[in-house]
Amino acid sequence: MLELYTSNRLEELVSAFGDLVETQPLGSPFRKEMIVVQSRGMQRWLSMRLASRLGIWANGEYPFPNALLQKLFKLLGLDQPDSDSFSKEVMSWSIMRLLPGLSSGDRFAPLASYLHNDSDGIKLFQLAGKIADTFDQYTLFRPDLLALWEDREDGGGTADWQPALWHALAKEASGRHRGRLKEEFCEKILQEKLPPEFPERLSLFGISYMPPFHIDILQAVARQIEVNLFMLSPTQEFWADIQSRRRLAGMSESERQLSTEGNPLLASLGSSGRDFSFMLSEVSDEACRQHERYVEPGNDTLLHALQSDMLNLTGTGEDELHNSPDPADRSLQVHSCHSAMREVEVLHDNLLDLLERLPGLSPKDIVVMTPEIESYAPYISSVFGAAGEGVPYLPHTIADRAMLNEGDIASAVLKLLDLYSSRYTAPALFDLLSTPPVSRRFGLDDEELDIVRRWIEETRIRWGMDESSREALNLPPYRENSWRAGLDRLLLGYAMPDEGRLYDGILPCDVEGVAATLGKLAQFIDSVDDLATRFDRTKTLEEWRELFIRMLAEFVSADDDSERELARINEEIDKLTGLAVKSGFDGEVTAPVMIAWLRSRLEQAEMGLGFMTGGITFCAMLPMRSIPFRVVAMIGLNDGAFPRQQRPPGFDLISREPRRGDRSVRGDDRYLFLESILSARDVLYLSYVGQNIRDNGELPPSVLVSELLDAVQRGFEFQENETAASRLVVKHRLQGFNPAYFSKGSPLFSYSAENFHALARRNSATDTVSFLAEPL
């Protein structure tokens, strides 16, 4: 039986789950409670809430949906050793091996044209990755199409190249892709006795979307064991048939009679949730039992009124309007700034204000999300990293950062890879040498790095390893001002005193007393030169793995803080051996291809740190991040930045013929915004760059912000000539020391003593007042 628990409050779902595990414990205390979540943040939040309710919480297992399916397949004996041959990574290398032999056919003429003049193989590598990603989506959303291709190479008569390529992939693989595994699993689970290791109970928590693939498997599992789905739902009404006002306008009169707008926010933002709700509604009543635990938010604040309208499918303006928002109501805030830096500065002041005004609010009750966490991370560290005069430090962490930007070793590795086929400029090599992992490896401290910098200036090192490296770039092969020429002067200066005379055409440079530093610099330059020579030769994947491991050993040294990062990078590199075996790829590839591969792995890898650690949580906007906080802030909601634009490749058949339940990046982002509105308990804070920093011209916000303001305009009464935008949007000044932030009667304010004193020094105006006199 599939037990479906729905609520507009995640706290209610936790309470329902707590009741379940408390009143219906598993048969043995040693059996794990299997709880499927979509993010590690949800796992952490759920564990803390259960521990708070039950006193102790342990022995829970939290797989992601795809990991759960792999586990279930394996328990029923469907997981074969080579089933990984249909993973994206393995398929990418398999396609790289197969395409050159297939591209001579007429079907593959478009690919052959694209791959023309691909001397280093980088086009083939990138195209294979795109095709593998598309095929991986087919296994999840179009398994019926793949079954047709496997049975008939021509794909049912089509002239497309994809059926032939997939047929070749499937023919040589003895394993099965997940589309085939699903069919066999659904049949086998109903015919055979479940093994003892099979979960006794399965619970899915906080998941607001799953593709039909997962729903079919859950339905099959629910016929054998208890399956509980705890789903956050914005409304207690049936909303699978609501449509946005724009869609309704394009419908015929008969079609409009079968649809309704219901609520403007649910209609415009909730397409992903509506599709999921519709697919669940198609599960028969005998196989699914529903439990509703909805909570009325009330109308005491503007934010709660919006949440209440969504719950009851109202707010279109055709029913009773809410009273005009109280001017003192700051539950919904929209801030327009001139730059990302000003956004973070304004956020800092407003969070201090909320911590002062809202009783019991603490930093751990605040989450700040942004669609571009890497762009905003430096500004966050700068503004929140140190307390100013009279302003307390706000504890915070930045989550979801890529290992490439969060760690020292990954960035050092990329700097090293970027040197290949470069001009070996003095700033680039010194920047690499001065990174902590590299300077530790070669034993250079800060004082020695200063000496090396001085040597570079004195010997006039500019670029180029030597004359041969310049010639390889089709430039004149001269040695002067190269690294080797500079080292010649330094080494000669160590061997003989500098008397201002040339020796064999070389002018010595004095290095008396720092010979050890010179040896370290020479070792570094020799290592870089030797690595470039090894990169010039094509190699197999296993040989590249050995070279990358050796490169790490030669150039980086980890300390206590970076040991985990180094282990993670080594783990990624070690995957090359498995990729070569599973894909059957035994050819040789060039350095540009392998550099692109390693770069992509480092850009995708995350350390998984910083979410809900006791302070303000800064994180990226990711789907399924519906954890409730008292204050939910979203910054960087600029036009074009969010929701993200989805541009599938032209050969993607899913985008050509979409079906209900297909994954949409844009739809996911819109539903994430809707879930964020639901997750805010006291304050929803939005900000964007809405004013041009050069001419102060107005810039539009994200379309989602505009739709939210439009919903407020339609659902609330406003005075004549007043709009939701004029009431809610606060336009900020370019500088934080503008007099408006410290003037009596101004709606703007600041807690910055530094800016106040800067203003006082610039202009000794008498109408300024310091807010710092007030206790925080």
PDB file of C-alpha atoms in Angstrom, residues 193 500 768:
ATOM      1  CA  LYS A 193       9.570 -13.904  -2.473  1.00  0.00           C
ATOM      2  CA  GLY A 500      79.343  43.160 -13.994  1.00  0.00           C
ATOM      3  CA  THR A 768      22.143  62.836  10.547  1.00  0.00           C
TER       4      THR A 768
END
